[in-house]
Short mmCIF file of C-alpha atoms and ligand atoms in Angstrom, two decimals:
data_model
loop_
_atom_site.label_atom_id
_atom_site.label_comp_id
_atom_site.label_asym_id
_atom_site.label_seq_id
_atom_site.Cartn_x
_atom_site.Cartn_y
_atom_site.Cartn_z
CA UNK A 1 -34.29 -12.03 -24.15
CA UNK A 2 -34.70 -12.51 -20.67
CA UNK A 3 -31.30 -13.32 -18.30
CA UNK A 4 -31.66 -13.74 -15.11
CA UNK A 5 -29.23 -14.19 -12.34
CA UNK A 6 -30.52 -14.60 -8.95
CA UNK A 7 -28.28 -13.78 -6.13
CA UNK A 8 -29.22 -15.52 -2.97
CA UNK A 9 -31.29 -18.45 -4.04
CA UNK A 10 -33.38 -19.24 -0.60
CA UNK A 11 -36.54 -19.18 0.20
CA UNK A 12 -37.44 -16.28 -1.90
CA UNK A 13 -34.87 -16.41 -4.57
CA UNK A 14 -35.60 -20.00 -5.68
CA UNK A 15 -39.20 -19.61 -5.67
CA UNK A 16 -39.26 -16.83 -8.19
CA UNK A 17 -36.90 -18.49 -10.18
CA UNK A 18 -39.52 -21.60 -10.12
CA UNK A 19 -41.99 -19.69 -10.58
CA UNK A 20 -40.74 -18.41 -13.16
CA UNK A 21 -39.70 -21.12 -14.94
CA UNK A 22 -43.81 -22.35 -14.04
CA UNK A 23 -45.52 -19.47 -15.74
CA UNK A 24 -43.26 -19.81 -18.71
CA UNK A 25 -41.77 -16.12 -18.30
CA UNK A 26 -38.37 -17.94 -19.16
CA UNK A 27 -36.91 -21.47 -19.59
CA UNK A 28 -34.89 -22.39 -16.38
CA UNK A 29 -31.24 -22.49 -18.82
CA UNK A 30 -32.25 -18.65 -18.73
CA UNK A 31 -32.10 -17.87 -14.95
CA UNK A 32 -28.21 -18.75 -12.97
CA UNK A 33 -29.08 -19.11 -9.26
CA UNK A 34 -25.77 -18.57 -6.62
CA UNK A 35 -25.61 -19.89 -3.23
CA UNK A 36 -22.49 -20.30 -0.78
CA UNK A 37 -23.12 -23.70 -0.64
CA UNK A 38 -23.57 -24.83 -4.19
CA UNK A 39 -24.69 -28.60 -3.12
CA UNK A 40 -27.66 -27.32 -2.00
CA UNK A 41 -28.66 -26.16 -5.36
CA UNK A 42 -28.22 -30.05 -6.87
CA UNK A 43 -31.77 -30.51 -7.41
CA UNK A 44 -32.14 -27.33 -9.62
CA UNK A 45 -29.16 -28.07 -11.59
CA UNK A 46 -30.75 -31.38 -12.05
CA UNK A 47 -34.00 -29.28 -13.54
CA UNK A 48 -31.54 -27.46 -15.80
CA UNK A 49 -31.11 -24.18 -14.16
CA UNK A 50 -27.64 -22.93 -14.37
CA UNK A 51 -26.00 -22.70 -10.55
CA UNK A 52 -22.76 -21.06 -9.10
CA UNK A 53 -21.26 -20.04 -5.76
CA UNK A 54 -19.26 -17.06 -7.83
CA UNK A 55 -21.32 -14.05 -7.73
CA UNK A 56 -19.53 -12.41 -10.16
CA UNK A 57 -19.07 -14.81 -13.08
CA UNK A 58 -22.54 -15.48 -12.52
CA UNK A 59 -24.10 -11.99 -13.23
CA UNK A 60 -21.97 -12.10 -15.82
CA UNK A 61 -24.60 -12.71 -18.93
CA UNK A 62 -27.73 -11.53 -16.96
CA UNK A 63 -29.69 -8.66 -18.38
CA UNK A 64 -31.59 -8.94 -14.95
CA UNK A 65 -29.67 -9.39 -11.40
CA UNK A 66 -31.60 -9.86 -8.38
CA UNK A 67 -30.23 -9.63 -5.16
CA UNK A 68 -32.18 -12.10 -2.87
CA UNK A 69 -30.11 -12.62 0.05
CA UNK A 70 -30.55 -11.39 3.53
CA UNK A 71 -29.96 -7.82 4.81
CA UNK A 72 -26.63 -8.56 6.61
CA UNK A 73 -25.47 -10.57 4.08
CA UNK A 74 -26.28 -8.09 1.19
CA UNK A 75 -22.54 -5.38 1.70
CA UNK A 76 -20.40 -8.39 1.02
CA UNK A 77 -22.53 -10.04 -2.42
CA UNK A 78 -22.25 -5.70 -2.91
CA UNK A 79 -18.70 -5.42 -2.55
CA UNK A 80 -18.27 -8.42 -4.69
CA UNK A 81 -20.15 -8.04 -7.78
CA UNK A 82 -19.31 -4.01 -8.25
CA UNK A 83 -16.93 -4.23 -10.69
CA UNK A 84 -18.58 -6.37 -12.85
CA UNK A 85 -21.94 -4.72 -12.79
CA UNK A 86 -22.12 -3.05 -16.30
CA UNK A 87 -25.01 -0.36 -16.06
CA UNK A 88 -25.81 -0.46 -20.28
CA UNK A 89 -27.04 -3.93 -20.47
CA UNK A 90 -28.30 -4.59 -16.59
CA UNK A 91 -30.89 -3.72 -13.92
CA UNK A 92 -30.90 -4.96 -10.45
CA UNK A 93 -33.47 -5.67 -8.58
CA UNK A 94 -33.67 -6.03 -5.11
CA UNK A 95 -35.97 -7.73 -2.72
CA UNK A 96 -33.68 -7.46 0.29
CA UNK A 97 -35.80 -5.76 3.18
CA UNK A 98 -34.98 -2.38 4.32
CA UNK A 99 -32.26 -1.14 1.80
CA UNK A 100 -33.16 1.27 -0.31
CA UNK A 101 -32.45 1.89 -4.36
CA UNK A 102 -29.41 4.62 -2.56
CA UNK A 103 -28.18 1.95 -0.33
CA UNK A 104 -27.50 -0.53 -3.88
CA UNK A 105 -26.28 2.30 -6.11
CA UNK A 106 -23.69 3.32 -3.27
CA UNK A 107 -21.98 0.52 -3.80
CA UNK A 108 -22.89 -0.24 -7.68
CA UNK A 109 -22.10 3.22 -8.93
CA UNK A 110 -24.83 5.67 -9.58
CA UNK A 111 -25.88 5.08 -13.29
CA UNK A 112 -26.99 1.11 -12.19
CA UNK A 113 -30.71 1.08 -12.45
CA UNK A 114 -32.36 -0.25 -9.62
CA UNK A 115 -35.52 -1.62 -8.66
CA UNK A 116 -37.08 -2.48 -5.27
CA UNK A 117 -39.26 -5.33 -4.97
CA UNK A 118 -40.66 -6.77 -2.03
CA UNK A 119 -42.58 -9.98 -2.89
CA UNK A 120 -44.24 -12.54 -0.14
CA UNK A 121 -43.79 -16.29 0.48
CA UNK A 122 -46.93 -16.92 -1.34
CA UNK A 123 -44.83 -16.41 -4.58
CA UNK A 124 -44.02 -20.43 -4.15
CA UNK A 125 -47.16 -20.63 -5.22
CA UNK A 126 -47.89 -17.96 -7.70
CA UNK A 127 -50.19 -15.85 -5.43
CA UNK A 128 -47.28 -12.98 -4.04
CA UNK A 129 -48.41 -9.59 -3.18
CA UNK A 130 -45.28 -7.88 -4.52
CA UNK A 131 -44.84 -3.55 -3.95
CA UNK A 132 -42.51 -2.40 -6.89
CA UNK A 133 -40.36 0.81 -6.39
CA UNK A 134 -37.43 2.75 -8.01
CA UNK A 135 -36.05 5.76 -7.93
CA UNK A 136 -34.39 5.77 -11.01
CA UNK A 137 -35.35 2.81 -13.15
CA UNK A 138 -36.75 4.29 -16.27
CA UNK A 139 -41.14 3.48 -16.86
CA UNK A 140 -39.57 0.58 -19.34
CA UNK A 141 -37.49 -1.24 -16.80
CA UNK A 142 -40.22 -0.75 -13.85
CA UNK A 143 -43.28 -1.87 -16.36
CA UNK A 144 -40.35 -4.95 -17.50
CA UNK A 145 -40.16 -6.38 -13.79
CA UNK A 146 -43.32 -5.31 -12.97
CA UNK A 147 -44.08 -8.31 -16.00
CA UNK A 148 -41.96 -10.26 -14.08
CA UNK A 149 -43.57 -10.92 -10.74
CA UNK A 150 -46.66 -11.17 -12.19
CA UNK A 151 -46.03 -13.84 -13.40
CA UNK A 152 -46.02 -15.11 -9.71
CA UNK A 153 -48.36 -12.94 -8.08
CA UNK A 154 -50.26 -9.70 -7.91
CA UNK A 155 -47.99 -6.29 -8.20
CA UNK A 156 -48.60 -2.66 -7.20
CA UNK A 157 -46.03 -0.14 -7.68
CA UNK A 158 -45.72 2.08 -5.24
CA UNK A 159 -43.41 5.24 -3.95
CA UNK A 160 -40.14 4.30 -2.53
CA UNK A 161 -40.64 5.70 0.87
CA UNK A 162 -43.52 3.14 1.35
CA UNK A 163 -41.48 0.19 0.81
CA UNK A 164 -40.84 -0.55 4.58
CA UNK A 165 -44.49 -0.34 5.20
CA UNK A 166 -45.28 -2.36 2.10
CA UNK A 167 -42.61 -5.40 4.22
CA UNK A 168 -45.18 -4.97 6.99
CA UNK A 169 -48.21 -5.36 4.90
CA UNK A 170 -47.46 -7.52 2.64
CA UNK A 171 -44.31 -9.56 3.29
CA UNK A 172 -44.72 -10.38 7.47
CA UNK A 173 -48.61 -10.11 6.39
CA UNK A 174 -48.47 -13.86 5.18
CA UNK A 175 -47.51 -14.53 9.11
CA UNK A 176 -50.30 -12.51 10.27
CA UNK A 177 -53.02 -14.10 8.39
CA UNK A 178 -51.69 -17.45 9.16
CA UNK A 179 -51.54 -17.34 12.92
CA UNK A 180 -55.17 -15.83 12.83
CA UNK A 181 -56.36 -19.20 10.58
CA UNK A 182 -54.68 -20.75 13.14
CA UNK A 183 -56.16 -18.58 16.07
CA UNK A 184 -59.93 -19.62 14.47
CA UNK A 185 -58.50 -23.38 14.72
CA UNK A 186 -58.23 -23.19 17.59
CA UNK A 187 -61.23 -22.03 18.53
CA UNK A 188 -62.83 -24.90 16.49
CA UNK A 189 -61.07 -27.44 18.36
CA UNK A 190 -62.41 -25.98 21.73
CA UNK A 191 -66.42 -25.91 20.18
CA UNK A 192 -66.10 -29.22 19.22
CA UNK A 193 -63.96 -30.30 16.09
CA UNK A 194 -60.85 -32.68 15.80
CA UNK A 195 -57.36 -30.27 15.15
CA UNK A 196 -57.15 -31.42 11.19
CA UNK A 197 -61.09 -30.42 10.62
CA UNK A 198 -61.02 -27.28 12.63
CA UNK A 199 -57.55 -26.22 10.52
CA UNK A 200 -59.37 -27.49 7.36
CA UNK A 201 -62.55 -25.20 8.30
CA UNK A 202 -60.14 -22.15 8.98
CA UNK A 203 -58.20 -22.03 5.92
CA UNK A 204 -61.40 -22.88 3.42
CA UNK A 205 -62.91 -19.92 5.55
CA UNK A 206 -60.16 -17.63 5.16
CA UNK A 207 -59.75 -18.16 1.43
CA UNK A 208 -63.26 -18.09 1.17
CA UNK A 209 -63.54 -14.52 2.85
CA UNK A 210 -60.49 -13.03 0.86
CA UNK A 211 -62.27 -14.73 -2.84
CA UNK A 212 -65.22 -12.98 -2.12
CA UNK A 213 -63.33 -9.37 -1.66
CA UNK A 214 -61.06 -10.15 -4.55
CA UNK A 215 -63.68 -11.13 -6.99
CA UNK A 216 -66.51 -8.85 -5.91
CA UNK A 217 -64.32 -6.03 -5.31
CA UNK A 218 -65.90 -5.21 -2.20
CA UNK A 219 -65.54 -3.77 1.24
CA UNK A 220 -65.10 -6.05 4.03
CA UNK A 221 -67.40 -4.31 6.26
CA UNK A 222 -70.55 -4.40 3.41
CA UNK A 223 -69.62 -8.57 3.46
CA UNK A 224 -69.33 -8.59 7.26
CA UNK A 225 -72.75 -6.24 7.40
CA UNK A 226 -74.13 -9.74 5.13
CA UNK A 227 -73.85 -11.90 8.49
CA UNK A 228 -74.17 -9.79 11.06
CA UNK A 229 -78.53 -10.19 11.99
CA UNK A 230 -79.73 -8.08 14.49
CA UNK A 231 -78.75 -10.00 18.02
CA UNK A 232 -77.55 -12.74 16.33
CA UNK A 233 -74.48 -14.74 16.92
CA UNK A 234 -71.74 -13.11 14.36
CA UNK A 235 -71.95 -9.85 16.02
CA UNK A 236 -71.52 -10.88 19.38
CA UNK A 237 -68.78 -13.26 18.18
CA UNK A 238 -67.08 -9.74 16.37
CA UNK A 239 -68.00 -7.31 19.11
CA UNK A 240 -65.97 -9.76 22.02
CA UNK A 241 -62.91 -9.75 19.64
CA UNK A 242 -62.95 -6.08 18.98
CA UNK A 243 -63.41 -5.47 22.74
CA UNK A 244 -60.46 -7.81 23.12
CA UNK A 245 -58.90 -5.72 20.92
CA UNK A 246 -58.53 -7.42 17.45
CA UNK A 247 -58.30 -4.96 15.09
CA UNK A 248 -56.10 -2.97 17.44
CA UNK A 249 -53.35 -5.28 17.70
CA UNK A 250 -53.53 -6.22 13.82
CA UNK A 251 -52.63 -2.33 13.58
CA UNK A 252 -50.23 -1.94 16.56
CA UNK A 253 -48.45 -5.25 15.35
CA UNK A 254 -48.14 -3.92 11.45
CA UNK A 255 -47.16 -0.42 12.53
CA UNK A 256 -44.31 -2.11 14.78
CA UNK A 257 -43.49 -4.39 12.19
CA UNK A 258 -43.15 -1.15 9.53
CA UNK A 259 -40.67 0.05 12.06
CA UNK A 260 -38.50 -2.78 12.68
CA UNK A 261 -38.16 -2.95 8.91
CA UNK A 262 -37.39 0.07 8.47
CA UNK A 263 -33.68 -0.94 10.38
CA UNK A 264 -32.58 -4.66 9.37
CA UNK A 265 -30.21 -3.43 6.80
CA UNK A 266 -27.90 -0.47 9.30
CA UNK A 267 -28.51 -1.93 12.35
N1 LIG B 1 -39.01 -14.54 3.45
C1 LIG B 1 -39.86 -13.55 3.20
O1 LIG B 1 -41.06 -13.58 3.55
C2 LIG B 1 -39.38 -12.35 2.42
C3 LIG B 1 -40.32 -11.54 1.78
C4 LIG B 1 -39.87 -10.45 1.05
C5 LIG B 1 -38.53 -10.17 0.98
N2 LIG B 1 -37.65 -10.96 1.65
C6 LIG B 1 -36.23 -10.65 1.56
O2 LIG B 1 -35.67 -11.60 0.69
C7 LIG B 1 -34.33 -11.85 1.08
C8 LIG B 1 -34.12 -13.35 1.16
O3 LIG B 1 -34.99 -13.90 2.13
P1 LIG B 1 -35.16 -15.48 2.25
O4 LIG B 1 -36.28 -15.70 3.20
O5 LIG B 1 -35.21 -16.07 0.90
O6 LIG B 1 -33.77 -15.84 2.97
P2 LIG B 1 -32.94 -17.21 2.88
O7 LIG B 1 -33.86 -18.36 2.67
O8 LIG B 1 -32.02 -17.21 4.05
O9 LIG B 1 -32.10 -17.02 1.53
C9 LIG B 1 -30.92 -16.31 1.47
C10 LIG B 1 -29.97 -17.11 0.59
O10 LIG B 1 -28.84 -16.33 0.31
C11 LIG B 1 -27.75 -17.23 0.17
N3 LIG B 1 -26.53 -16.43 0.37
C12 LIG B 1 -26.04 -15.85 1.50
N4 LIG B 1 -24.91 -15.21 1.25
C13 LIG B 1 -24.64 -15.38 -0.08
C14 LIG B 1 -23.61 -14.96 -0.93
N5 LIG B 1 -22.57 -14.23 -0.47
N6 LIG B 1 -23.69 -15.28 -2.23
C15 LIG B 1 -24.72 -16.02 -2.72
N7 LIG B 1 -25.73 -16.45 -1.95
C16 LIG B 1 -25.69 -16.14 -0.65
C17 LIG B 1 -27.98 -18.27 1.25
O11 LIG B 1 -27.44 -19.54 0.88
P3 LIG B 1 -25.95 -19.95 1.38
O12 LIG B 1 -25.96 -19.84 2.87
O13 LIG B 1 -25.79 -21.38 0.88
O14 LIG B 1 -25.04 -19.01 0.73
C18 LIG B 1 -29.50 -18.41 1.23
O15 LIG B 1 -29.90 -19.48 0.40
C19 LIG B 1 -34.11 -11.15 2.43
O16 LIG B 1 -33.34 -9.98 2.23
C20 LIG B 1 -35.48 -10.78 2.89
O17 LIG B 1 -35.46 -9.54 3.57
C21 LIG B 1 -38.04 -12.06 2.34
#
């Protein structure tokens, strides 16, 4: 029987828990979601998930905590829920960027099992990229969460030390992608189209593109080799953006992102 707590229910927290609740992984009586400010929560207590602003009582009859609250925020909900933590019956799982499985068990006690995940805002929807790590969660508990977000996404489980790079990737990804749809929006408005076509065009286009890798399994540079013709109009389009420097900044911009990441929770 699944028992959730979620610690931290924001943007992230609550839209697991919904999501969830969606796929049918769990009813929402099963999942307790804390917040400081427990009025905000009204509208999920209305839906019949169980809310709190006690940490501690709450985790109380979980078989699964999750820690979703912010980096600097995380030592405190730590502090507080430490003694009543019992490692026999629960795993935590953390999505909170840049702390690692050490970080949690230094203040948990070394026999709590814990697991990393880092999910995306797509999860609201069902379509997360999640990275799964632990280092030492036993194969049942990883393949048990792993279960878990897929219920609202896509999961690869990966090696610890990658988890900062999987934040870049995956988590400020969604940001990315969304300000180049919104880059190629802009460029439709200045060829010719009203802002709410152009945006339309973009995001159909985008989707489009990452469908066709998804459900072909192919390379993006055998579908880009589809459109480019001899002197024709895609490759000069492509060729002025990579002398511009597209694909460099996408890289620079990850790679800085992989570092920043790396600090939120120590510095
Ligand atoms: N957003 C993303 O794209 C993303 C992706 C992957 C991972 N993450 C990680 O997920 C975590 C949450 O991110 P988010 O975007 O969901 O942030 P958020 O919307 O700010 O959610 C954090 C929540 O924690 C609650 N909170 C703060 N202190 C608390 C406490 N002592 N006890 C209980 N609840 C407390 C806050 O509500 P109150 O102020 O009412 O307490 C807030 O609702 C972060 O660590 C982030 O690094 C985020």
């Amino acid at each position: 029987m699944n028992k959730i707590t979620i610690i931290g229910s924001g943007n992230i927290g609550l839209s697991l828990a919904k999501g969830l609740v969606n796929k049918a992984y769990c009813k929402a009586e099963d999942i307790t979601l804390t917040r400081r400010s427990l009025k905000s929560l009204s509208e999920e207590a209305a839906k019949g998930f169980k809310v709190s602003d006690n940490n501690k009582v709450a985790i109380y009859d979980a078989n699964v905590i999750v820690l979703a609250v912010l980096p600097q925020q995380l030592k405190k909900v730590l502090d507080e829920i430490a003694p009543a933590v019992s490692p026999e019956k629960q795993i935590v799982v953390s999505v909170v960027s840049g702390v690692t499985c050490a970080d949690v068990r230094e203040k948990l006690g070394n026999n709590v099992q814990v697991i990393r995940a880092m999910p995306n805002t797509a999860i609201a929807i069902g379509q997360s990229m999640t990275c799964v790590a632990s280092d030492n969660a036993s194969d049942e508990q990883v393949d048990r969460v792993t279960r878990m977000f897929e219920t609202v996404g896509a999961v690869v489980t990966i090696n610890e030390d990658l988890m900062t790079s999987a934040t870049a990737l995956c988590a400020c990804g969604i940001a990315f992608f969304l300000r180049a749809i919104r880059a190629a929006s802009q460029g439709g408005v200045e060829i010719g189209f009203h802002a709410h076509d152009a945006l339309k065009m973009a995001v159909q286009t985008a989707k489009g593109a990452a469908d066709l890798l998804l459900q072909t399994q192919s390379h993006p540079e055998g579908e880009i080799d589809k459109v480019t013709s001899p002197k024709g109009c895609t490759i000069a389009g492509l060729n002025e953006m990579e002398h511009n420097g597209f694909s460099s900044a996408f890289i620079k911009g990850i790679k800085l992102s992989a570092r920043k990441a790396g600090g939120l929770y120590n510095d």
